[in-house]
Coordinates of C-alpha atoms in Angstrom, one line a residue:
M315 CA 0.0 0.1 -0.1
L316 CA 1.2 3.6 -0.6
R317 CA 3.1 5.1 2.3
E318 CA 5.5 8.1 1.9
S319 CA 3.4 9.8 -1.2
S320 CA 0.1 9.3 0.7
E321 CA 1.3 10.6 3.8
R322 CA 2.6 13.6 2.0
Y323 CA -0.4 14.5 -0.3
L324 CA -3.0 13.4 2.2
N325 CA -1.4 14.8 5.5
I326 CA -1.9 11.2 7.1
T327 CA 0.5 9.1 9.2
L328 CA 0.9 5.6 8.2
T329 CA 2.5 2.6 9.9
R330 CA 4.8 -0.1 8.8
E331 CA 1.9 -2.4 8.2
N332 CA 0.8 -0.4 5.4
N333 CA 3.8 -1.5 3.5
I334 CA 3.1 -5.3 2.3
T335 CA 6.1 -6.9 0.8
T336 CA 6.2 -10.6 -0.6
G337 CA 9.0 -11.3 2.4
K338 CA 6.6 -10.2 5.1
I339 CA 3.4 -12.0 3.6
Y340 CA 5.7 -15.2 3.2
Q341 CA 7.1 -14.9 7.0
H342 CA 3.5 -14.4 8.1
V343 CA 2.0 -17.3 6.5
I344 CA 5.0 -19.6 7.7
E345 CA 4.9 -18.5 11.4
R346 CA 1.0 -19.5 11.0
E347 CA 1.9 -22.8 9.6
R348 CA 4.5 -23.3 12.5
R349 CA 1.9 -22.5 15.0
G350 CA -0.5 -24.9 13.6
D351 CA -3.2 -22.6 12.4
Y352 CA -3.6 -24.8 8.9
L353 CA -3.7 -27.9 11.0
G354 CA -1.2 -29.9 8.9
K355 CA -2.7 -28.8 5.5
T356 CA -0.2 -28.2 2.9
V357 CA 0.5 -24.5 2.5
Q358 CA 0.0 -23.3 -1.1
V359 CA 0.0 -20.1 -3.0
V360 CA -3.7 -20.3 -3.3
P361 CA -5.6 -20.1 -0.9
H362 CA -3.1 -19.5 1.9
L363 CA -0.9 -16.5 0.6
T364 CA -3.8 -15.0 -1.3
D365 CA -5.9 -15.0 1.9
A366 CA -3.1 -13.6 4.0
V367 CA -2.7 -10.7 1.7
Q368 CA -6.7 -10.2 1.7
D369 CA -6.8 -10.3 5.6
W370 CA -3.8 -8.0 5.9
I371 CA -5.4 -5.3 3.8
E372 CA -8.9 -5.5 5.5
R373 CA -7.1 -5.3 9.0
V374 CA -4.8 -2.5 7.9
A375 CA -7.5 -0.6 6.0
R376 CA -9.3 0.0 9.5
I377 CA -6.8 1.7 11.3
P378 CA -7.3 5.4 11.7
V379 CA -4.4 7.5 10.2
D380 CA -5.2 10.9 10.9
D381 CA -6.2 12.9 13.9
T382 CA -9.8 12.4 13.8
G383 CA -9.3 8.8 15.3
E384 CA -12.2 7.8 13.0
E385 CA -11.7 4.3 11.0
P386 CA -11.3 5.2 7.3
D387 CA -13.9 5.1 4.4
V388 CA -11.7 4.2 1.7
C389 CA -8.5 2.4 1.3
I390 CA -5.9 3.0 -1.5
I391 CA -3.8 0.1 -2.5
E392 CA -0.9 0.7 -5.0
L393 CA -0.2 -2.9 -6.7
G394 CA 3.3 -2.2 -8.2
G395 CA 5.4 -3.7 -10.8
T396 CA 4.1 -5.0 -14.3
V397 CA 1.5 -7.3 -15.1
G398 CA 3.0 -10.6 -16.0
D399 CA 6.1 -10.2 -13.4
I400 CA 6.4 -13.3 -11.3
E401 CA 6.9 -11.2 -7.9
S402 CA 3.6 -9.7 -8.4
M403 CA 1.4 -12.7 -9.5
C404 CA 0.4 -13.7 -5.9
F405 CA -0.9 -10.0 -5.5
I406 CA -2.7 -10.1 -8.3
E407 CA -4.6 -13.0 -7.5
A408 CA -5.0 -11.7 -4.2
M409 CA -6.7 -8.4 -5.8
R410 CA -9.0 -10.6 -8.2
Q411 CA -10.4 -12.3 -5.2
L412 CA -10.6 -9.2 -3.0
R413 CA -13.0 -7.9 -5.6
R414 CA -15.1 -10.7 -5.1
R415 CA -14.8 -10.8 -1.2
V416 CA -15.7 -7.0 -0.7
G417 CA -18.7 -7.1 -3.0
K418 CA -20.4 -4.5 -5.7
D419 CA -19.7 -1.0 -5.3
N420 CA -16.8 -1.5 -2.7
F421 CA -13.7 -2.0 -5.3
L422 CA -12.4 0.1 -8.2
Q423 CA -9.3 -0.5 -10.2
I424 CA -7.4 2.4 -11.7
H425 CA -5.0 0.7 -14.4
V426 CA -1.9 3.0 -15.1
S427 CA -0.2 2.8 -18.3
L428 CA 2.3 4.9 -20.3
V429 CA 1.4 6.4 -23.8
P430 CA 4.7 7.0 -25.7
I431 CA 5.2 9.6 -28.3
V432 CA 6.6 8.5 -31.6
N433 CA 7.1 10.7 -34.6
D434 CA 4.5 13.1 -32.8
E435 CA 1.9 10.2 -32.6
Q436 CA 0.5 9.0 -29.3
K437 CA 1.0 5.0 -29.5
T438 CA -1.7 3.4 -27.7
K439 CA -0.5 -0.2 -28.5
P440 CA 1.3 -0.5 -25.1
T441 CA -1.8 0.3 -23.3
Q442 CA -4.0 -2.0 -25.1
A443 CA -1.6 -4.8 -24.4
A444 CA -1.2 -4.2 -20.7
I445 CA -4.9 -4.0 -20.5
R446 CA -5.6 -7.2 -22.3
D447 CA -2.9 -8.8 -19.8
V448 CA -4.4 -7.5 -16.8
K449 CA -7.9 -8.8 -17.8
Q450 CA -6.3 -12.2 -18.5
A451 CA -5.1 -12.1 -15.0
G452 CA -8.8 -11.5 -13.9
L453 CA -8.6 -7.9 -13.3
I454 CA -11.2 -5.5 -14.9
P455 CA -10.1 -1.6 -15.1
D456 CA -12.9 0.9 -14.0
L457 CA -10.6 3.9 -15.0
I458 CA -7.6 3.9 -17.1
A459 CA -4.9 6.5 -16.1
C460 CA -2.6 7.2 -19.1
R461 CA 0.8 8.7 -18.4
C462 CA 2.0 11.0 -21.3
A463 CA 4.1 13.8 -22.2
K464 CA 1.1 15.9 -23.9
P465 CA -2.5 15.8 -23.3
L466 CA -4.3 12.9 -25.0
K467 CA -5.8 13.5 -28.3
K468 CA -9.4 12.5 -28.8
E469 CA -8.6 9.7 -31.1
A470 CA -6.1 8.1 -28.8
T471 CA -8.7 8.5 -26.0
D472 CA -11.3 6.9 -27.9
K473 CA -9.0 3.7 -29.2
I474 CA -8.0 3.5 -25.6
A475 CA -11.5 3.4 -24.4
R476 CA -12.7 1.1 -27.1
F477 CA -10.1 -1.8 -26.2
G478 CA -10.3 -1.1 -22.6
D479 CA -14.1 -1.4 -22.7
V480 CA -14.6 2.0 -20.8
D481 CA -16.1 5.1 -21.6
P482 CA -14.1 7.7 -22.9
E483 CA -14.6 9.7 -19.7
Q484 CA -13.1 7.1 -17.8
V485 CA -9.8 7.4 -19.7
L486 CA -7.8 10.1 -17.5
A487 CA -4.7 11.7 -19.2
V488 CA -2.0 12.2 -16.7
H489 CA 0.2 14.5 -18.9
D490 CA 3.5 16.5 -18.0
V491 CA 2.4 19.7 -15.9
H492 CA 4.4 22.4 -14.1
S493 CA 4.9 20.4 -10.9
T494 CA 3.8 17.2 -9.6
Y495 CA 1.8 19.0 -7.0
H496 CA -0.6 20.1 -10.0
V497 CA -1.6 16.5 -10.5
P498 CA -4.4 16.5 -8.1
L499 CA -5.7 19.5 -9.9
L500 CA -5.4 17.9 -13.1
L501 CA -7.3 14.6 -12.0
H502 CA -10.1 16.8 -10.2
D503 CA -10.6 18.8 -13.6
Q504 CA -11.1 15.5 -15.5
G505 CA -13.9 14.2 -13.1
L506 CA -12.0 11.7 -11.0
I507 CA -14.1 12.7 -8.0
A508 CA -17.2 12.1 -9.7
H509 CA -16.0 8.7 -11.0
L510 CA -15.0 7.6 -7.5
R511 CA -18.5 8.9 -6.0
T512 CA -20.2 7.0 -8.5
I513 CA -18.6 3.8 -8.8
L514 CA -17.8 3.4 -5.1
C515 CA -21.2 4.9 -4.1
L516 CA -19.6 7.3 -1.7
D517 CA -22.8 9.4 -1.2
R518 CA -24.1 6.6 1.1
N519 CA -21.5 7.4 3.7
S520 CA -22.4 10.0 6.4
I521 CA -19.8 12.5 6.7
S522 CA -19.9 15.0 9.6
P523 CA -20.0 18.8 8.5
S524 CA -16.9 19.6 10.4
L525 CA -15.0 16.8 8.3
L526 CA -16.7 18.3 5.0
A527 CA -15.2 21.8 6.1
K528 CA -12.0 20.5 6.8
G529 CA -11.8 18.9 3.4
A530 CA -12.9 22.0 1.8
D531 CA -10.5 24.2 3.6
T532 CA -7.4 21.8 2.8
W533 CA -8.6 21.7 -0.9
H534 CA -8.7 25.3 -1.0
A535 CA -5.1 25.8 0.7
W536 CA -3.7 23.1 -1.6
K537 CA -5.0 24.8 -4.9
T538 CA -3.7 28.3 -3.6
L539 CA -0.5 27.0 -2.8
T540 CA 0.3 24.9 -5.8
R541 CA -1.2 27.4 -8.4
S542 CA 1.0 30.2 -6.5
Q543 CA 4.2 28.3 -7.8
E544 CA 3.4 29.6 -11.4
H545 CA 3.9 33.2 -10.3
L546 CA 6.9 33.0 -8.1
H547 CA 9.9 34.9 -9.3
E548 CA 12.4 34.9 -6.5
T549 CA 14.5 31.6 -6.0
V550 CA 16.4 30.0 -3.3
T551 CA 19.4 28.2 -4.0
I552 CA 20.3 25.0 -1.8
A553 CA 23.4 23.0 -2.2
L554 CA 22.8 19.3 -1.3
V555 CA 26.2 17.9 -0.3
G556 CA 26.1 14.2 -0.6
K557 CA 27.5 10.9 -1.5
Y558 CA 24.7 9.3 -3.6
I559 CA 24.1 12.2 -6.0
A560 CA 24.5 10.0 -9.0
L561 CA 20.9 8.7 -8.3
H562 CA 18.9 11.6 -7.0
D563 CA 16.2 9.2 -6.0
S564 CA 18.4 8.2 -3.1
Y565 CA 17.4 11.8 -1.6
L566 CA 13.8 11.9 -2.7
S567 CA 12.2 12.5 0.9
V568 CA 15.0 15.3 1.4
V569 CA 13.9 16.9 -2.0
K570 CA 10.1 16.8 -1.4
S571 CA 10.9 18.4 2.1
L572 CA 12.8 21.2 0.4
E573 CA 10.0 21.8 -2.0
H574 CA 7.4 21.7 0.6
S575 CA 9.3 24.5 2.4
A576 CA 10.3 26.6 -0.4
M577 CA 6.7 26.9 -1.5
A578 CA 5.7 27.9 2.0
C579 CA 8.5 30.7 1.9
S580 CA 7.0 31.6 -1.7
R581 CA 10.0 30.9 -3.4
K582 CA 11.2 28.7 -6.5
L583 CA 13.8 26.0 -5.3
N584 CA 17.0 25.9 -7.2
L585 CA 18.6 22.7 -5.9
V586 CA 22.6 22.4 -6.7
W587 CA 23.6 18.8 -6.5
I588 CA 27.4 18.6 -5.3
D589 CA 29.4 15.2 -5.0
A590 CA 31.0 15.6 -1.5
S591 CA 34.1 13.8 -2.9
H592 CA 34.6 16.5 -5.2
L593 CA 35.2 18.8 -2.4
E594 CA 38.2 16.9 -1.0
E595 CA 41.6 18.2 -1.5
S596 CA 42.9 14.7 -3.4
V597 CA 40.5 15.9 -6.3
R598 CA 42.3 19.4 -6.7
T599 CA 45.2 17.5 -8.6
S600 CA 43.3 14.2 -10.0
S601 CA 40.1 16.4 -11.3
P602 CA 40.7 20.0 -11.1
A603 CA 37.9 20.8 -13.0
D604 CA 35.4 19.0 -10.8
F605 CA 37.1 20.5 -7.5
Y606 CA 36.8 23.7 -8.6
K607 CA 33.2 23.5 -9.9
A608 CA 32.0 22.0 -6.9
H609 CA 33.7 24.7 -4.7
H610 CA 32.0 27.5 -6.9
Q611 CA 28.7 26.0 -6.5
L612 CA 28.9 25.7 -2.6
C613 CA 30.5 29.1 -2.3
T614 CA 27.5 30.6 -4.3
A615 CA 24.6 28.6 -2.7
Q616 CA 22.3 30.5 -0.2
G617 CA 22.2 27.3 2.2
I618 CA 24.1 24.0 2.5
L619 CA 22.5 20.8 3.5
V620 CA 24.4 17.7 4.2
P621 CA 21.8 14.3 4.5
G622 CA 22.4 11.2 5.9
G623 CA 24.3 8.4 4.6
F624 CA 26.8 5.1 5.3
G625 CA 30.6 4.9 5.3
D626 CA 33.2 7.4 5.0
R627 CA 33.4 7.9 1.4
G628 CA 33.0 11.5 0.7
T629 CA 32.8 12.7 4.2
A630 CA 36.2 14.9 4.3
G631 CA 34.2 17.0 1.8
M632 CA 31.1 17.1 3.8
V633 CA 33.4 18.7 6.9
S634 CA 34.8 21.0 4.4
A635 CA 31.1 22.2 3.3
I636 CA 30.3 22.2 7.0
Q637 CA 33.2 24.3 8.1
W638 CA 32.5 27.0 5.0
A639 CA 29.0 27.4 6.3
R640 CA 29.7 27.9 10.0
E641 CA 32.6 30.2 9.1
N642 CA 30.8 32.2 6.6
Q643 CA 27.5 32.3 8.3
I644 CA 25.6 30.3 5.6
P645 CA 22.6 28.7 6.7
F646 CA 23.5 24.8 7.2
L647 CA 21.3 21.7 8.0
G648 CA 22.8 18.2 8.9
I649 CA 20.5 15.3 8.9
C650 CA 21.8 12.3 10.7
L651 CA 25.1 11.7 9.4
G652 CA 25.3 15.5 8.7
M653 CA 24.7 16.2 12.2
Q654 CA 27.5 13.8 13.1
L655 CA 29.9 15.5 11.0
A656 CA 28.6 19.1 12.0
V657 CA 29.7 18.0 15.7
I658 CA 33.1 16.6 14.4
E659 CA 33.9 19.7 12.4
Y660 CA 33.3 22.0 15.4
A661 CA 35.3 19.5 17.7
R662 CA 38.3 19.8 15.3
H663 CA 38.3 23.3 14.3
V664 CA 36.8 25.0 17.1
C665 CA 37.3 22.8 20.2
K666 CA 40.6 21.9 18.8
I667 CA 40.2 18.1 19.9
S668 CA 43.1 16.1 18.1
G669 CA 41.9 12.8 16.3
A670 CA 38.3 13.9 16.5
E671 CA 36.7 11.1 14.5
S672 CA 33.9 8.7 14.1
E673 CA 34.1 5.1 15.0
E674 CA 32.1 4.6 11.8
F675 CA 35.3 5.5 9.8
H676 CA 38.1 4.9 12.3
K677 CA 37.6 2.1 14.4
G678 CA 40.8 2.9 16.7
A679 CA 40.3 6.6 16.8
D680 CA 42.1 8.6 19.6
N681 CA 38.9 11.0 20.2
P682 CA 36.0 9.2 19.1
I683 CA 33.1 12.0 18.7
V684 CA 30.6 9.7 17.0
I685 CA 30.5 6.2 18.8
F686 CA 28.3 2.8 18.0
M687 CA 25.3 2.6 19.9
P688 CA 25.8 0.4 23.0
E689 CA 22.7 -1.4 22.1
G690 CA 23.4 -2.1 18.7
D691 CA 24.8 -5.2 16.9
K692 CA 27.9 -5.0 14.9
N693 CA 27.7 -8.5 13.2
I694 CA 24.2 -8.4 12.2
K695 CA 23.0 -5.2 10.4
G696 CA 19.5 -6.2 8.9
G697 CA 16.9 -4.7 11.3
T698 CA 19.2 -3.6 14.1
M699 CA 19.0 0.2 13.6
R700 CA 17.5 2.6 15.8
L701 CA 14.3 3.0 14.0
G702 CA 10.6 4.7 14.2
L703 CA 9.3 7.5 16.0
R704 CA 11.7 8.4 19.1
D705 CA 11.2 11.3 21.4
T706 CA 13.1 14.3 21.8
L707 CA 13.0 16.8 24.7
F708 CA 14.2 20.4 24.3
Q709 CA 16.4 21.1 27.1
P710 CA 16.0 23.9 29.8
G711 CA 17.7 27.3 28.7
S712 CA 17.1 26.2 25.1
E713 CA 14.4 29.1 24.7
W714 CA 16.7 31.0 22.4
S715 CA 16.9 28.0 20.0
Q716 CA 15.3 29.0 16.4
V717 CA 14.3 25.3 15.8
R718 CA 12.7 25.2 19.1
Q719 CA 10.7 28.2 18.4
L720 CA 9.4 26.5 15.1
Y721 CA 8.3 23.4 16.8
A722 CA 6.7 25.5 19.6
S723 CA 4.7 27.1 16.9
I724 CA 2.5 24.2 16.3
N725 CA -1.2 24.4 17.0
S726 CA -1.3 21.8 19.6
I727 CA 0.4 24.0 21.8
D728 CA -2.4 26.0 22.7
M729 CA -4.8 22.7 22.9
P730 CA -5.6 20.9 26.0
N731 CA -3.5 18.1 26.7
K732 CA -4.5 14.7 25.3
T733 CA -3.4 11.1 26.3
A734 CA -0.5 9.5 24.6
T735 CA -2.7 6.7 23.5
S736 CA -6.1 6.3 21.9
P737 CA -8.1 3.3 23.0
K738 CA -9.4 3.0 19.4
H739 CA -5.7 2.9 18.1
P740 CA -3.1 1.9 20.6
T741 CA -0.4 2.6 18.6
N742 CA 1.3 5.7 20.7
R743 CA 0.4 8.2 17.9
K744 CA -0.2 11.1 20.8
N745 CA -1.3 14.2 18.8
I746 CA 0.2 14.4 15.2
T747 CA 0.1 18.1 14.0
N748 CA 2.2 19.5 10.9
G749 CA 3.9 15.8 10.5
T750 CA 5.3 15.9 13.9
T751 CA 4.3 14.1 16.8
I752 CA 4.1 16.9 19.7
N753 CA 3.3 15.8 23.4
H754 CA 3.7 18.8 26.1
S755 CA 4.6 16.6 29.0
T756 CA 7.3 15.6 31.3
T757 CA 8.9 12.0 31.9
N758 CA 6.6 11.4 34.7
G759 CA 3.3 12.3 32.8
P760 CA 1.3 15.0 31.4
L761 CA 2.0 18.6 32.3
T762 CA -1.2 19.7 33.8
S763 CA -0.1 23.3 34.7
A764 CA 2.9 25.4 34.8
P765 CA 3.7 28.9 36.3
A766 CA 3.4 31.5 33.8
S767 CA 6.8 32.6 34.3
S768 CA 8.2 28.8 33.6
P769 CA 8.4 27.8 30.0
R770 CA 6.5 24.7 29.0
P771 CA 8.5 21.6 28.4
L772 CA 8.5 20.6 24.8
R773 CA 8.9 17.2 23.5
I774 CA 8.7 16.0 19.9
S775 CA 8.8 13.0 18.3
E776 CA 10.5 12.2 14.9
R777 CA 11.5 9.2 12.8
H778 CA 14.9 7.7 13.3
R779 CA 17.2 5.7 11.1
H780 CA 20.9 5.3 12.4
R781 CA 23.5 3.2 14.4
Y782 CA 25.9 5.7 15.4
E783 CA 25.5 8.6 17.9
V784 CA 27.5 11.6 19.5
N785 CA 29.8 10.4 22.3
P786 CA 28.1 11.3 25.6
S787 CA 31.4 11.8 27.3
K788 CA 32.4 14.7 24.8
I789 CA 29.3 16.6 25.5
D790 CA 30.9 18.7 28.4
V791 CA 33.8 19.8 26.2
L792 CA 31.9 20.6 23.1
T793 CA 29.4 22.5 25.3
R794 CA 32.0 24.6 26.8
G795 CA 33.4 25.3 23.3
G796 CA 29.8 26.8 22.4
L797 CA 28.2 23.9 20.7
H798 CA 24.7 23.6 22.2
F799 CA 22.8 20.2 22.2
V800 CA 19.1 21.8 22.5
G801 CA 17.5 18.4 22.2
K802 CA 18.1 15.1 24.0
D803 CA 16.3 12.1 24.2
E804 CA 14.4 11.1 27.5
S805 CA 17.8 9.9 29.2
G806 CA 19.6 13.0 28.5
Q807 CA 22.5 10.8 27.1
R808 CA 21.6 10.8 23.4
M809 CA 21.9 14.0 21.3
E810 CA 19.2 14.5 19.2
I811 CA 19.6 18.2 18.2
V812 CA 22.7 20.6 17.9
E813 CA 22.6 24.4 17.2
L814 CA 24.9 27.3 17.2
K815 CA 24.0 30.6 18.6
D816 CA 24.8 33.9 16.7
H817 CA 24.2 32.1 13.2
P818 CA 21.6 32.6 10.7
W819 CA 20.7 28.9 10.8
F820 CA 23.1 26.1 12.2
V821 CA 21.4 23.0 13.0
G822 CA 21.7 19.2 13.0
V823 CA 19.3 16.5 13.8
Q824 CA 20.0 12.8 14.5
F825 CA 16.5 12.3 13.1
H826 CA 15.0 12.3 9.8
P827 CA 12.4 15.0 10.0
E828 CA 12.0 14.5 6.0
Y829 CA 9.8 11.5 6.6
L830 CA 7.0 13.6 8.3
S831 CA 7.1 16.5 6.0
R832 CA 3.7 17.5 4.1
V833 CA 3.1 19.7 1.3
L834 CA 0.8 21.8 3.4
E835 CA 2.7 21.3 6.8
P836 CA 6.4 21.5 6.0
S837 CA 8.9 19.9 8.4
K838 CA 10.1 22.3 10.9
P839 CA 13.9 22.0 10.6
Y840 CA 13.5 22.2 6.7
L841 CA 11.4 25.1 7.1
G842 CA 13.7 27.1 9.0
F843 CA 16.6 26.0 7.0
V844 CA 14.9 27.2 3.9
A845 CA 13.3 30.4 5.3
A846 CA 16.9 31.4 6.8
S847 CA 18.6 30.7 3.2
A848 CA 15.7 33.0 1.7
G849 CA 16.1 35.6 4.3
V850 CA 12.7 35.3 5.7
L851 CA 13.2 33.3 8.8
G852 CA 12.7 36.4 10.8
E853 CA 9.3 37.1 9.3
I854 CA 8.3 33.5 10.0
L855 CA 9.6 33.6 13.6
G856 CA 8.2 36.9 14.1
N857 CA 4.6 35.5 13.3
G858 CA 4.7 33.5 16.4
R859 CA 4.0 30.4 14.5
G860 CA 5.2 28.4 11.5
T861 CA 2.0 26.9 10.7
R862 CA -0.2 27.0 7.7
D863 CA -2.4 29.4 8.8
H864 CA 0.3 32.0 9.6
L865 CA 3.1 31.9 7.0
V866 CA 3.2 34.7 4.4
D867 CA 1.6 34.2 1.1
G868 CA -1.1 36.9 -0.3
I869 CA -2.8 34.9 -3.0
E870 CA -6.4 35.1 -2.7
G871 CA -6.1 36.4 1.0
V872 CA -5.1 32.9 2.2
R873 CA -2.0 32.6 4.5
I874 CA 0.0 29.4 3.6

């Protein structure tokens, strides 16, 4: 099922259960067989695997995914791959059976196909063949979404409708648009909502007026935000210094978070990709052109971002980029490895700690600033990282922190305290707002009251994915040197957020805030970073909040 894309576009929060893989299904069925659930029967693809897929979907589809806590009315399933692939055969058969299981008016299939252009002619044969194959597998498309470079011509639409056994109105042209965020508008204009309402009989569902109003507000905000992109003239140039830039999809979540923040700041994003290894001194002689080009791009960027990664390749170039950002007052954001390298850079060049290294790169380092987490397993790498939502507590005396001010601006700060767990869905969602789980409480329980002169404790939850951490034994010397660890875990031993005073924006986070960024609710660290790079951070912080209702955007009187 869809995960990250659905979360970004629908402003919902899913769980790992929303992602079904062949391995998960096989493991699930094998565990059931070992428990004796099948009473010694021979376990087969049909019915045991296909039933397991259907049961999984029906179970997960009932889990609340937004702040209403209500059971969803519609479940969207993405069946990836290509019809005919061995890997997807079990899932295709499961979908065929699911259509029969859920009954009439409860299942709709949208078939997605490519319509290539050859010599300025839209070719429909690949789509015809794909529809024929999917029908042979037992699935009958209700709608056909055609991915194409240009709007479909009438003759192409009619031909696809004829061979797909649908009406021409049921053929949707998903052609190239200004931005992927315009695709919902494109589908809406072609009547997708009306088709869904008719085929699934959605009018039978009773929806409260408050939810209808919320949906209308969200749709209006989406249209306003995305359409405003066409009228933006100012740009913000961000240098992404990474080691996997040959494959841009490696940083897809990072790029999307930057896009969300740039739109919120009313700026066009100019993303410059810099191979971190090209910033290293050894490249000055081996490839001078790459070296000087990378340095020119770095020096002319308005903001510098160092994302996560593994291994020591390119880390020297990342440290060089971080030093440039720190010494030249260039806004900087470090994610996971980027945060660890920012600490190492500060230890070397400001605190003058000789041999400051990470155990990930140099196992026998004299002064390991970054160490392997004690609870980790150095022999088994699969499934042994520190994963998932983890709490971060902003430390006393960190009220000056810019990233803290952005997190504290979330609307839930003014809401009554809620329990951390909902009886309807006991997955410890707490109160999810702006893509970040916020819970104003102490380690001993919810905070019921606080003196007016005392700042309220702020606890956030973000997703993590790492094996190494900043060495707790080095915190005192680093803090005395001017590096502030404004966010720590509940134990106070694990560093989560590092920030510098007297800098436009110099923030490193151990977690991955990009995983919870939303189109209408950008990630706070990314929003602050892009805003500082664009020179509008003071304006955003001056609003007192960083939410969709308060960021500056004068389009149609709506503030994004």
